[in-house]
PDB file of C-alpha atoms in Angstrom:
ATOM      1  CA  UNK A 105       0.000   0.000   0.000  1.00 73.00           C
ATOM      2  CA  UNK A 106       1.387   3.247  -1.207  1.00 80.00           C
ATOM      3  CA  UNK A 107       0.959   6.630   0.906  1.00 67.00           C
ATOM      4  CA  UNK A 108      -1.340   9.020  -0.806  1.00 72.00           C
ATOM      5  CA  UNK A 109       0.724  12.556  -0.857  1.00 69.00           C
ATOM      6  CA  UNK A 110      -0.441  14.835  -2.968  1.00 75.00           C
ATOM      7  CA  UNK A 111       3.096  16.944  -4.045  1.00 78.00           C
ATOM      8  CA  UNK A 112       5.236  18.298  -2.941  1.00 81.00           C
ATOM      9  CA  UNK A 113       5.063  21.529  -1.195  1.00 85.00           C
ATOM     10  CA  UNK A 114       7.994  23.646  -0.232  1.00 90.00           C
ATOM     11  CA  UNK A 115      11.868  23.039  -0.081  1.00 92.00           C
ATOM     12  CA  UNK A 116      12.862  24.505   3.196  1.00 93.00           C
ATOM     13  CA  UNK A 117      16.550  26.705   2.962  1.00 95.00           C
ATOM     14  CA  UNK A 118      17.553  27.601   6.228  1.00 94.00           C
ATOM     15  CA  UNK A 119      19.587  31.208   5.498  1.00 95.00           C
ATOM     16  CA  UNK A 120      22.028  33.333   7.795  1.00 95.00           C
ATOM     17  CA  UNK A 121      20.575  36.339   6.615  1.00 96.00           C
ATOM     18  CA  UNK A 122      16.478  36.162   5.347  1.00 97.00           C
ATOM     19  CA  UNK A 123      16.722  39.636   3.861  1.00 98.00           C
ATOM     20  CA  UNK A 124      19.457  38.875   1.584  1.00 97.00           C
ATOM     21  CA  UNK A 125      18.661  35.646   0.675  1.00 96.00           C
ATOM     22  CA  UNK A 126      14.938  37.015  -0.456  1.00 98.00           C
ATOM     23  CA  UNK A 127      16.549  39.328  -2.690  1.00 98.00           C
ATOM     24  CA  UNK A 128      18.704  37.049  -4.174  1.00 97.00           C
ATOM     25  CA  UNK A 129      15.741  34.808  -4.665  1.00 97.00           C
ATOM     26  CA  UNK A 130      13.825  38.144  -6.306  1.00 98.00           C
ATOM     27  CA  UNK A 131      16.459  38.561  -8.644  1.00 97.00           C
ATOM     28  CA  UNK A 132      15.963  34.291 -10.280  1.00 97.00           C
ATOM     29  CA  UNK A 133      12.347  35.132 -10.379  1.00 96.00           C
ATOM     30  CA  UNK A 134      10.833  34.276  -6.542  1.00 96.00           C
ATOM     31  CA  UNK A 135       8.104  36.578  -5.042  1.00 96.00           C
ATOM     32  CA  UNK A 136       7.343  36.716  -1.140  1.00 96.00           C
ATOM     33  CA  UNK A 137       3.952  35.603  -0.800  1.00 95.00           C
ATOM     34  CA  UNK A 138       4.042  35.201   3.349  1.00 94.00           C
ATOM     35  CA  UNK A 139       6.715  36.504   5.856  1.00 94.00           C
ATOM     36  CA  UNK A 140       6.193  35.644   9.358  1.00 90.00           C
ATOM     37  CA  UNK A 141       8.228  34.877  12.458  1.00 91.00           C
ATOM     38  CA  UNK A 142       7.843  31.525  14.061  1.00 87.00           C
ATOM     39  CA  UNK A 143       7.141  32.518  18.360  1.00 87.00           C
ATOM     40  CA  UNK A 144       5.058  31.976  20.801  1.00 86.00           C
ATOM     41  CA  UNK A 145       2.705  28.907  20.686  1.00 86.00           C
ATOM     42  CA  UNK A 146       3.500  28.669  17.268  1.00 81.00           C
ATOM     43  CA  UNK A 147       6.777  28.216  17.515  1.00 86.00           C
ATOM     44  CA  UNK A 148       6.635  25.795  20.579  1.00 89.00           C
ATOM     45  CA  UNK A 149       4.189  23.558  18.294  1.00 90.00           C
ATOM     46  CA  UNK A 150       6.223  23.739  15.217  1.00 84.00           C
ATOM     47  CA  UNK A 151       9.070  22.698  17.351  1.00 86.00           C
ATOM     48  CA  UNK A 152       7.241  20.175  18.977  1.00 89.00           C
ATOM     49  CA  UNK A 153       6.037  18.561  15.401  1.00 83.00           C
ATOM     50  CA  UNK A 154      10.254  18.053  14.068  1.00 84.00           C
ATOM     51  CA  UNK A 155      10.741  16.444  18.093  1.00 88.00           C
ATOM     52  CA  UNK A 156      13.491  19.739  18.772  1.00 88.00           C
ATOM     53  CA  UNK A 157      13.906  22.511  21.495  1.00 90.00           C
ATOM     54  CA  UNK A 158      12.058  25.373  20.328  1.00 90.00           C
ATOM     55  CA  UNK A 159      14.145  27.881  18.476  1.00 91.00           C
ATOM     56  CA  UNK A 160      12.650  31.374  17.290  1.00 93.00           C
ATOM     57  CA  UNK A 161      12.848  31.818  13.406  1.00 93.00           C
ATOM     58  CA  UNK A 162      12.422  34.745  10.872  1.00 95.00           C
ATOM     59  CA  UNK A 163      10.687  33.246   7.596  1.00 93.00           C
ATOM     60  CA  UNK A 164       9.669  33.829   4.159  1.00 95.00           C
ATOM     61  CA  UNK A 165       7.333  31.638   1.579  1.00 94.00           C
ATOM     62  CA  UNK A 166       8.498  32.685  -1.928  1.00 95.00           C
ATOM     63  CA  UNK A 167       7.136  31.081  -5.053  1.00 95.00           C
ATOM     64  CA  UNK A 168       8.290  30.852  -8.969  1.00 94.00           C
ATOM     65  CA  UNK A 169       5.179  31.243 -10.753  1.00 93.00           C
ATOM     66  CA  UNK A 170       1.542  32.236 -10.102  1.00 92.00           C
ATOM     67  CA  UNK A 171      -0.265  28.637  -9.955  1.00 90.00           C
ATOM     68  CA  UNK A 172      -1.299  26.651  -6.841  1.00 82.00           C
ATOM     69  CA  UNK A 173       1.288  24.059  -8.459  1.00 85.00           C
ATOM     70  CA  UNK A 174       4.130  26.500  -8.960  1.00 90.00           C
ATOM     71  CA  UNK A 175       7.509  25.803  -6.780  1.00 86.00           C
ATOM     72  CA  UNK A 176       7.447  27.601  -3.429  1.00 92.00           C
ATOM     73  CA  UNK A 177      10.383  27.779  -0.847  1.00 94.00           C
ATOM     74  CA  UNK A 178      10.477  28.352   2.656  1.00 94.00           C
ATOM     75  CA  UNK A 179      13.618  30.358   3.176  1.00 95.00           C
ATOM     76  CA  UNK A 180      14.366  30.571   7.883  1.00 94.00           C
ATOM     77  CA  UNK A 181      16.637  32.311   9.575  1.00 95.00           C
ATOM     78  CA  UNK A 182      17.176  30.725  12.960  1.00 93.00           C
ATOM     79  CA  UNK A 183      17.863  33.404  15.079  1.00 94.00           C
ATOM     80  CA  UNK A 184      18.984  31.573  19.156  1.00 92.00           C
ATOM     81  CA  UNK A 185      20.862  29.843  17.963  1.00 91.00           C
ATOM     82  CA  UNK A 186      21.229  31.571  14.993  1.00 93.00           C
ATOM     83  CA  UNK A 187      21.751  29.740  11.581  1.00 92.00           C
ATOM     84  CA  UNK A 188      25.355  28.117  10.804  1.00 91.00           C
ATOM     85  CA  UNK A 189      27.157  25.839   9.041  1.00 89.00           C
ATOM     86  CA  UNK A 190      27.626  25.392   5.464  1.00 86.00           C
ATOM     87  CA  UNK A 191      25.540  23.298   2.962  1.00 86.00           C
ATOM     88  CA  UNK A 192      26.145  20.148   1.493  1.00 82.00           C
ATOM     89  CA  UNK A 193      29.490  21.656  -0.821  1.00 77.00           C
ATOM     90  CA  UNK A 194      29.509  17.598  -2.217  1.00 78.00           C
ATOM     91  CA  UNK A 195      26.969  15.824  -5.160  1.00 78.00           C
ATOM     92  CA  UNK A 196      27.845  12.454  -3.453  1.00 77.00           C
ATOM     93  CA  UNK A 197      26.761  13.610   0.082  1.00 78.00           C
ATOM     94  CA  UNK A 198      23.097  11.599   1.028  1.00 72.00           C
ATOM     95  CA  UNK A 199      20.487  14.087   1.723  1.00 74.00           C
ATOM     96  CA  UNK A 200      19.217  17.337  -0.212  1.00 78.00           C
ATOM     97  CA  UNK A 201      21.856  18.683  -2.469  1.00 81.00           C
ATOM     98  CA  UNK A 202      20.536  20.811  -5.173  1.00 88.00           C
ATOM     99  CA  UNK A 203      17.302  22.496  -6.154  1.00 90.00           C
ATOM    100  CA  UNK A 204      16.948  22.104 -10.662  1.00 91.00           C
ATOM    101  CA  UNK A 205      15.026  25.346 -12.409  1.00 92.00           C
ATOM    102  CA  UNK A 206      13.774  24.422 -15.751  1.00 90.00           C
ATOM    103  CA  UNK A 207      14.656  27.463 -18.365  1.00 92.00           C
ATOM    104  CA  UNK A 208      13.916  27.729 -21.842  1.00 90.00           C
ATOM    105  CA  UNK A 209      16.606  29.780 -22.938  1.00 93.00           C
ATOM    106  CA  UNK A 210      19.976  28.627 -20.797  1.00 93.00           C
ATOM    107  CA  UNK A 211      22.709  30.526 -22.376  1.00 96.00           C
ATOM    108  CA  UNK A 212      20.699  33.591 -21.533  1.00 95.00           C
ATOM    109  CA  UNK A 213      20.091  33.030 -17.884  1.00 95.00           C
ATOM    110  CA  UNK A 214      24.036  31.705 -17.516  1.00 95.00           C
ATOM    111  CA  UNK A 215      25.199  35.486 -18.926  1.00 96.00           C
ATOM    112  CA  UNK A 216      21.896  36.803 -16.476  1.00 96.00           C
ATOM    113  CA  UNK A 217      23.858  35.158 -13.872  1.00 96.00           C
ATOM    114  CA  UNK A 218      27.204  35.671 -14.788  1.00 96.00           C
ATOM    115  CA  UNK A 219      26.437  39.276 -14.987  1.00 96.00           C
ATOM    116  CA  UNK A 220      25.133  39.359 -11.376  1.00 95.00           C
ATOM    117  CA  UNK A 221      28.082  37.517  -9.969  1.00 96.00           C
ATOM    118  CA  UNK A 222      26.465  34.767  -8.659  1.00 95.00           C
ATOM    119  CA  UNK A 223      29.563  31.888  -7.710  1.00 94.00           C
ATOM    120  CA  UNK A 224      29.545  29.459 -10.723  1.00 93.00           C
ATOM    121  CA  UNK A 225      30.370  25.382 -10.150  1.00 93.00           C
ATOM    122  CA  UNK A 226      31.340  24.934 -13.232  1.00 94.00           C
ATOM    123  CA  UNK A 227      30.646  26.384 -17.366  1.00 95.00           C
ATOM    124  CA  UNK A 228      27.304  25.780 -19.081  1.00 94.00           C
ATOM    125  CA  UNK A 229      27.363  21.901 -20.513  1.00 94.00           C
ATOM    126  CA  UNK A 230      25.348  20.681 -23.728  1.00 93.00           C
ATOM    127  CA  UNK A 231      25.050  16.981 -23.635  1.00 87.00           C
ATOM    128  CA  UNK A 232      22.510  14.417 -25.031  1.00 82.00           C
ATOM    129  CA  UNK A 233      20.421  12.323 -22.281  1.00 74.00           C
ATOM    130  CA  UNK A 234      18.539   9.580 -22.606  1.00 70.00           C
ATOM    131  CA  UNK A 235      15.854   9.944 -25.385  1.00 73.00           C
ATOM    132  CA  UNK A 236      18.308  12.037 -27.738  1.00 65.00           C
ATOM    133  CA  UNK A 237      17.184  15.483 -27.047  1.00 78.00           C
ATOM    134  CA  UNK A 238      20.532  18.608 -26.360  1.00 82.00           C
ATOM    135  CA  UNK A 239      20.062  19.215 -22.824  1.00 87.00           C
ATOM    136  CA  UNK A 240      22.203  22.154 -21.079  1.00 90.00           C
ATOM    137  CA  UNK A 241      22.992  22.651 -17.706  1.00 92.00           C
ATOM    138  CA  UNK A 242      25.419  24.128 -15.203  1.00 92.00           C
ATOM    139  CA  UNK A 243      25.028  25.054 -11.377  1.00 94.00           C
ATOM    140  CA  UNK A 244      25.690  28.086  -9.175  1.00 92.00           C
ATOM    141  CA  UNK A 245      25.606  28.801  -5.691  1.00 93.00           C
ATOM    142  CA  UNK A 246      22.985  30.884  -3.277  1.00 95.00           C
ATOM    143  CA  UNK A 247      24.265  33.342  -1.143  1.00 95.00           C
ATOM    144  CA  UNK A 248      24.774  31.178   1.818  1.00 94.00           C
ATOM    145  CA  UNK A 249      26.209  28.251  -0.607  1.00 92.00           C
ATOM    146  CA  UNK A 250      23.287  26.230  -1.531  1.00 92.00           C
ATOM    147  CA  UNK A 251      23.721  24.391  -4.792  1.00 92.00           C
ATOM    148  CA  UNK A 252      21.048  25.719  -7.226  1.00 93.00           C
ATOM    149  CA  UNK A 253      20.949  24.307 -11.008  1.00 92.00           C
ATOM    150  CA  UNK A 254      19.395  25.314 -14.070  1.00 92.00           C
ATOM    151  CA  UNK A 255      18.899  23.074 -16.759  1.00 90.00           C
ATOM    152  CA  UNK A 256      16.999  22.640 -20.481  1.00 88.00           C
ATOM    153  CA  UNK A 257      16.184  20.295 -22.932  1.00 85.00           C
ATOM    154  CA  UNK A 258      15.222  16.942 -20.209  1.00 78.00           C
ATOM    155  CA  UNK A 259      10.872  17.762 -20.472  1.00 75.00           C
ATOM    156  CA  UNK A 260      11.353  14.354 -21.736  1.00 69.00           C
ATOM    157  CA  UNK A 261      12.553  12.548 -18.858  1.00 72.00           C
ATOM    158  CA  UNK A 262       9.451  14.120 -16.433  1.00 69.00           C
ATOM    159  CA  UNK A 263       7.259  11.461 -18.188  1.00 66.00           C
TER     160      UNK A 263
END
């Protein structure tokens, strides 16, 4: 027997700084749709819910598109104790490691992006994946040094 979910909802970036990382998140196309601060009971519930000490956050929902089905991301700023670390900096690590945008013109957004200085992995790549259509990609990091990709050409492969 197979779990009913219906989609998925939000990726969840915890950021050191929210305002930053929302306008970073502007500038590839993201609009705020909530902002909110997780205290009080609703923080001690929300807490309660993941099984961890309660820990007050600064938040923003921010979604690519304008449909119910469009991607949304739930960018936190822990704030005692504040956010730290480092992301996953390694494709072989288990766990999330990238988020993929879908573009129709790729050598466009790269230049967008290079012209921004956004932190580049590697050059734009044109390769043919399974099923024989030229697919591009490359990857970039977020301001705090989440792995973001953009890719083209793999509609196919989404069945």
């Amino acid at each position: 027997m197979a779990v009913n979910l219906n989609r998925i909802y939000h990726i969840n970036i915890n950021v050191k700084d929210l305002d930053r990382s929302i306008a970073f998140y502007e500038s590839l196309g993201f609009h705020v749709t909530a902002r909110f601060e997780m205290e009080g009971e609703l923080g001690e519930r929300n807490a309660s819910a993941f099984g961890v000490p309660f820990n007050p956050i600064k938040a923003a929902f921010m979604k690519l598109g304008n449909t119910p089905q469009s991607m949304l991301i739930d960018l936190c700023q822990h704030l005692d104790p504040p956010t730290e670390g480092t992301p996953v900096q390694s494709l072989h690590h288990a766990g999330f490691v990238r988020m993929a945008f879908h573009v129709d013109n790729i050598e466009e957004v790269y230049r967008e992006l290079l012209d921004m200085g956004v932190t580049m992995l590697g050059p734009l790549e044109f390769m043919t994946p399974p099923g024989g259509t030229r697919s591009g990609v490359f990857a970039f990091y977020d301001p705090d040094g989440t792995i973001l990709e953009v890719l083209t050409g793999v509609e196919h492969m989404a069945g």
